[in-house]
Short mmCIF file of N, CA and C in Angstrom, two decimals:
data_model
loop_
_atom_site.label_atom_id
_atom_site.label_comp_id
_atom_site.label_asym_id
_atom_site.label_seq_id
_atom_site.Cartn_x
_atom_site.Cartn_y
_atom_site.Cartn_z
N MET A 989 -41.08 89.64 -81.42
CA MET A 989 -41.96 89.30 -82.15
C MET A 989 -41.41 87.88 -82.94
N ALA A 990 -41.94 86.79 -83.03
CA ALA A 990 -41.16 85.66 -83.62
C ALA A 990 -40.90 85.83 -85.13
N ASP A 991 -39.65 85.39 -85.65
CA ASP A 991 -39.76 85.00 -87.27
C ASP A 991 -40.69 84.56 -88.01
N GLU A 992 -41.32 85.02 -88.86
CA GLU A 992 -42.27 83.86 -89.67
C GLU A 992 -41.32 83.39 -91.10
N GLU A 993 -41.65 82.60 -91.05
CA GLU A 993 -40.97 81.73 -92.46
C GLU A 993 -42.61 81.72 -93.27
N MET A 994 -41.78 82.58 -94.49
CA MET A 994 -42.69 82.65 -95.82
C MET A 994 -42.58 81.49 -96.69
N LEU A 995 -44.01 80.48 -96.77
CA LEU A 995 -43.84 79.42 -97.63
C LEU A 995 -44.55 79.81 -98.86
N GLU A 996 -43.86 79.11 -99.88
CA GLU A 996 -44.18 79.61 -101.23
C GLU A 996 -45.32 78.65 -101.63
N GLU A 997 -46.42 78.98 -102.05
CA GLU A 997 -47.37 78.00 -102.68
C GLU A 997 -47.01 77.10 -103.75
N VAL A 998 -46.88 75.91 -103.70
CA VAL A 998 -46.53 75.30 -105.23
C VAL A 998 -47.72 74.69 -105.68
N SER A 999 -47.88 74.87 -107.21
CA SER A 999 -49.20 74.52 -108.06
C SER A 999 -48.74 73.29 -108.86
N ILE A 1000 -49.20 72.37 -108.42
CA ILE A 1000 -48.92 70.99 -109.58
C ILE A 1000 -49.84 71.14 -110.74
N ILE A 1001 -49.19 70.93 -111.68
CA ILE A 1001 -50.19 71.06 -113.08
C ILE A 1001 -50.50 69.63 -113.53
N THR A 1002 -51.69 69.72 -113.49
CA THR A 1002 -51.88 68.07 -114.16
C THR A 1002 -51.94 68.30 -115.55
N ILE A 1003 -51.33 67.52 -116.70
CA ILE A 1003 -51.55 67.23 -118.02
C ILE A 1003 -52.24 65.91 -118.30
N THR A 1004 -53.35 66.00 -118.98
CA THR A 1004 -53.70 64.59 -119.59
C THR A 1004 -53.27 64.24 -120.76
N GLY A 1005 -52.54 62.93 -121.06
CA GLY A 1005 -51.94 62.74 -122.41
C GLY A 1005 -52.97 62.07 -123.08
N GLU A 1006 -52.51 61.92 -124.67
CA GLU A 1006 -53.61 61.38 -125.40
C GLU A 1006 -54.38 60.33 -125.25
N ASP A 1007 -53.55 59.41 -124.33
CA ASP A 1007 -54.24 57.89 -123.87
C ASP A 1007 -54.94 58.36 -122.70
N GLY A 1008 -54.97 59.38 -122.14
CA GLY A 1008 -55.87 59.51 -120.87
C GLY A 1008 -55.39 59.71 -119.30
N THR A 1009 -53.89 59.23 -119.53
CA THR A 1009 -53.33 59.13 -118.36
C THR A 1009 -52.71 60.58 -117.82
N GLU A 1010 -52.86 60.62 -116.60
CA GLU A 1010 -52.56 61.82 -115.87
C GLU A 1010 -51.14 62.35 -115.49
N GLU A 1011 -50.42 63.13 -115.97
CA GLU A 1011 -49.02 63.32 -115.61
C GLU A 1011 -48.79 64.64 -114.72
N TYR A 1012 -47.94 64.99 -113.77
CA TYR A 1012 -47.94 65.81 -112.90
C TYR A 1012 -46.44 66.59 -113.39
N TYR A 1013 -46.68 67.91 -113.55
CA TYR A 1013 -45.70 68.68 -113.66
C TYR A 1013 -45.50 70.07 -112.81
N LEU A 1014 -44.12 70.56 -112.57
CA LEU A 1014 -44.07 71.63 -111.78
C LEU A 1014 -43.53 72.93 -112.83
N GLU A 1015 -43.83 73.94 -112.66
CA GLU A 1015 -43.36 75.11 -113.58
C GLU A 1015 -41.91 75.40 -112.84
N ASP A 1016 -40.86 75.54 -113.96
CA ASP A 1016 -39.74 75.93 -113.55
C ASP A 1016 -39.13 76.82 -114.10
N GLY A 1017 -39.85 77.41 -114.82
CA GLY A 1017 -39.14 78.86 -115.40
C GLY A 1017 -40.38 79.40 -116.87
N GLU A 1018 -40.16 80.60 -116.84
CA GLU A 1018 -40.70 81.37 -118.00
C GLU A 1018 -39.94 81.67 -119.10
N ILE A 1019 -40.44 81.77 -120.32
CA ILE A 1019 -40.04 83.05 -121.50
C ILE A 1019 -40.83 83.20 -122.19
N GLU A 1020 -40.80 84.46 -122.85
CA GLU A 1020 -41.50 85.16 -123.75
C GLU A 1020 -41.09 84.98 -125.08
N PHE A 1021 -41.49 84.44 -125.92
CA PHE A 1021 -41.06 84.54 -127.40
C PHE A 1021 -42.53 84.48 -128.37
N ASP A 1022 -41.91 85.46 -129.15
CA ASP A 1022 -42.67 86.12 -130.31
C ASP A 1022 -44.52 86.69 -129.34
N GLY A 1023 -44.14 87.03 -128.60
CA GLY A 1023 -45.32 87.98 -128.00
C GLY A 1023 -46.37 86.81 -127.18
N LYS A 1024 -45.75 85.66 -126.74
CA LYS A 1024 -46.33 84.72 -125.77
C LYS A 1024 -45.50 83.91 -124.91
N ARG A 1025 -46.31 83.85 -124.13
CA ARG A 1025 -45.49 83.40 -123.12
C ARG A 1025 -45.39 81.71 -123.01
N PHE A 1026 -44.36 81.19 -122.51
CA PHE A 1026 -44.06 79.61 -122.34
C PHE A 1026 -43.30 79.27 -121.11
N ALA A 1027 -43.74 78.07 -120.58
CA ALA A 1027 -43.58 77.76 -119.44
C ALA A 1027 -42.47 76.45 -119.49
N PHE A 1028 -41.67 76.45 -118.72
CA PHE A 1028 -40.78 75.01 -118.79
C PHE A 1028 -41.08 74.22 -117.47
N LEU A 1029 -41.73 73.00 -117.85
CA LEU A 1029 -42.31 72.22 -116.68
C LEU A 1029 -41.19 70.93 -116.75
N ILE A 1030 -40.93 70.41 -115.25
CA ILE A 1030 -40.55 69.23 -115.22
C ILE A 1030 -41.61 68.41 -114.44
N GLN A 1031 -41.47 67.21 -114.97
CA GLN A 1031 -42.26 66.30 -114.32
C GLN A 1031 -42.28 65.86 -112.77
N VAL A 1032 -43.10 65.45 -112.02
CA VAL A 1032 -43.01 65.18 -110.60
C VAL A 1032 -44.15 64.44 -110.31
N THR A 1033 -44.12 63.69 -109.02
CA THR A 1033 -45.17 62.78 -108.66
C THR A 1033 -46.34 63.50 -108.33
N GLU A 1034 -47.35 62.71 -107.66
CA GLU A 1034 -48.60 63.60 -107.82
C GLU A 1034 -48.21 64.52 -106.33
N THR A 1035 -47.55 63.77 -105.65
CA THR A 1035 -47.56 64.91 -104.45
C THR A 1035 -46.39 66.10 -104.40
N GLY A 1036 -45.60 66.04 -105.75
CA GLY A 1036 -44.81 67.23 -105.95
C GLY A 1036 -43.32 66.88 -105.76
N GLU A 1037 -43.17 65.90 -105.73
CA GLU A 1037 -41.84 65.17 -105.20
C GLU A 1037 -41.34 64.90 -106.84
N GLU A 1038 -39.94 65.60 -107.13
CA GLU A 1038 -38.89 65.49 -108.43
C GLU A 1038 -38.96 64.19 -108.64
N MET A 1039 -39.13 63.55 -110.10
CA MET A 1039 -38.84 62.31 -110.09
C MET A 1039 -37.56 62.35 -110.84
N GLU A 1040 -37.00 61.29 -110.33
CA GLU A 1040 -35.18 60.87 -111.32
C GLU A 1040 -35.16 60.84 -112.84
N ASP A 1041 -36.39 60.05 -113.68
CA ASP A 1041 -36.18 60.05 -114.65
C ASP A 1041 -37.38 60.60 -115.48
N GLY A 1042 -38.01 61.65 -114.48
CA GLY A 1042 -38.95 62.50 -115.47
C GLY A 1042 -38.56 63.00 -116.40
N GLU A 1043 -39.67 63.56 -117.21
CA GLU A 1043 -39.23 64.21 -118.48
C GLU A 1043 -39.44 66.23 -118.29
N ALA A 1044 -38.77 66.84 -119.08
CA ALA A 1044 -39.25 68.36 -119.27
C ALA A 1044 -39.89 68.40 -120.17
N ILE A 1045 -40.85 69.51 -120.47
CA ILE A 1045 -41.40 69.83 -121.56
C ILE A 1045 -41.40 71.22 -121.43
N ILE A 1046 -41.84 71.98 -122.64
CA ILE A 1046 -41.98 73.43 -122.76
C ILE A 1046 -43.41 73.22 -123.39
N ALA A 1047 -44.31 74.11 -122.84
CA ALA A 1047 -45.95 74.45 -123.29
C ALA A 1047 -46.05 75.76 -123.08
N ARG A 1048 -47.10 76.11 -123.90
CA ARG A 1048 -47.14 77.83 -124.01
C ARG A 1048 -48.36 77.95 -123.25
N VAL A 1049 -48.46 78.94 -122.38
CA VAL A 1049 -49.38 79.45 -121.70
C VAL A 1049 -50.25 80.54 -122.16
N GLU A 1050 -51.57 80.03 -121.75
CA GLU A 1050 -52.58 81.22 -122.22
C GLU A 1050 -53.69 80.76 -121.10
N THR A 1051 -54.42 82.05 -120.99
CA THR A 1051 -55.69 82.13 -120.18
C THR A 1051 -57.02 82.15 -120.91
N GLU A 1052 -57.82 81.11 -120.39
CA GLU A 1052 -59.29 80.88 -120.94
C GLU A 1052 -60.22 80.86 -119.72
N ASP A 1053 -60.89 81.50 -119.93
CA ASP A 1053 -61.98 81.55 -118.93
C ASP A 1053 -61.45 81.84 -117.30
N GLY A 1054 -60.58 82.81 -117.31
CA GLY A 1054 -60.12 83.26 -116.12
C GLY A 1054 -58.96 81.93 -115.69
N GLU A 1055 -58.69 80.84 -116.52
CA GLU A 1055 -58.12 79.50 -116.03
C GLU A 1055 -56.53 79.65 -116.85
N LEU A 1056 -55.65 79.53 -116.11
CA LEU A 1056 -54.27 79.07 -116.84
C LEU A 1056 -54.41 77.78 -117.62
N VAL A 1057 -53.87 77.87 -119.13
CA VAL A 1057 -53.96 76.49 -119.69
C VAL A 1057 -52.77 76.31 -120.11
N PHE A 1058 -52.21 75.18 -120.26
CA PHE A 1058 -50.98 75.03 -120.92
C PHE A 1058 -50.92 74.11 -122.10
N LEU A 1059 -50.48 74.54 -123.20
CA LEU A 1059 -50.54 73.79 -124.37
C LEU A 1059 -49.61 73.28 -125.45
N ALA A 1060 -49.60 72.59 -125.87
CA ALA A 1060 -48.25 71.93 -126.75
C ALA A 1060 -47.97 73.13 -127.72
N PRO A 1061 -46.69 73.81 -127.77
CA PRO A 1061 -46.29 74.68 -128.96
C PRO A 1061 -46.17 73.88 -130.12
N THR A 1062 -46.23 74.76 -131.05
CA THR A 1062 -46.09 74.43 -132.72
C THR A 1062 -44.84 74.27 -132.77
N ASP A 1063 -44.32 73.35 -133.72
CA ASP A 1063 -42.63 73.15 -134.11
C ASP A 1063 -41.92 74.37 -134.29
N GLU A 1064 -42.71 75.67 -134.90
CA GLU A 1064 -41.87 76.73 -134.80
C GLU A 1064 -41.75 77.27 -133.54
N GLU A 1065 -42.55 77.16 -132.82
CA GLU A 1065 -42.59 77.76 -131.41
C GLU A 1065 -41.69 77.23 -130.32
N PHE A 1066 -41.63 75.92 -130.66
CA PHE A 1066 -40.76 74.97 -129.82
C PHE A 1066 -39.41 75.28 -130.11
N ASP A 1067 -38.96 75.32 -131.47
CA ASP A 1067 -37.72 75.73 -131.84
C ASP A 1067 -37.29 77.08 -131.45
N GLY A 1068 -38.26 78.09 -131.51
CA GLY A 1068 -37.67 79.30 -131.09
C GLY A 1068 -37.51 79.54 -129.65
N VAL A 1069 -38.27 78.75 -128.67
CA VAL A 1069 -38.21 79.06 -127.47
C VAL A 1069 -36.99 78.20 -126.89
N LEU A 1070 -36.59 77.18 -127.83
CA LEU A 1070 -35.46 76.60 -127.37
C LEU A 1070 -34.40 77.16 -127.78
N LYS A 1071 -34.55 77.98 -128.98
CA LYS A 1071 -33.14 78.80 -129.15
C LYS A 1071 -32.87 79.77 -128.55
N GLU A 1072 -34.03 80.67 -128.03
CA GLU A 1072 -34.30 81.51 -127.19
C GLU A 1072 -33.42 81.16 -125.44
N TYR A 1073 -33.81 80.09 -125.06
CA TYR A 1073 -33.57 79.68 -124.03
C TYR A 1073 -31.91 79.30 -124.20
N GLU A 1074 -31.55 78.75 -124.97
CA GLU A 1074 -29.93 78.42 -125.03
C GLU A 1074 -29.14 79.71 -125.01
N GLN A 1075 -29.70 80.66 -126.03
CA GLN A 1075 -29.08 82.00 -126.01
C GLN A 1075 -28.79 82.81 -124.54
N LEU A 1076 -30.11 82.36 -123.86
CA LEU A 1076 -30.04 83.23 -122.39
C LEU A 1076 -28.97 82.28 -121.41
N LEU A 1077 -29.07 81.15 -121.36
CA LEU A 1077 -27.78 80.17 -120.96
C LEU A 1077 -26.47 80.72 -121.33
N ALA A 1078 -26.22 80.88 -123.00
CA ALA A 1078 -25.09 81.16 -123.24
C ALA A 1078 -24.77 82.96 -122.35
N GLU A 1079 -25.41 83.36 -122.37
CA GLU A 1079 -25.52 85.09 -121.77
C GLU A 1079 -24.80 84.83 -120.41
N LYS A 1080 -25.50 83.87 -119.54
CA LYS A 1080 -25.56 83.75 -118.03
C LYS A 1080 -24.24 82.97 -118.01
N ASP A 1081 -23.53 82.14 -118.93
CA ASP A 1081 -22.26 81.86 -118.65
C ASP A 1081 -21.40 82.54 -118.90
N GLU A 1082 -21.39 83.33 -120.19
CA GLU A 1082 -20.27 84.63 -120.05
C GLU A 1082 -20.25 85.56 -119.20
N GLU A 1083 -21.28 85.81 -118.35
CA GLU A 1083 -21.47 86.60 -116.72
C GLU A 1083 -20.73 85.95 -116.02
N GLU A 1084 -20.65 84.88 -115.82
CA GLU A 1084 -19.93 83.95 -114.69
C GLU A 1084 -18.37 84.02 -114.87
#
C-alpha cells in the first residue's frame, strides 16, 4: 500500500476593518486566559502566503450560532494574554 500524505486543512480568517477593508489571517496558536480562549493571528495574503511586513494580532475566540467569531480583546484581556504568553515563552526558554 502506498504511503498517503496527510494534508492539514488551513482556514484563512477574514477580518473586516473599521474602514471596511478585508485583511486575512492564519491562526498561529491559542491560549486560555480568564476562562476565555484567545488566538494569535498572523497576517497573510488572500491565498494564505505569509506577508513579510504583515502584523500579528490577538483575538478573543467565541462561538455565535455555531460559527467561530474572532473579536478584539479588552485592554485588560490583551494585557493578561500578553503576560501569560511571555510567561510561557520564559518557561520554554528555561527548559532548553
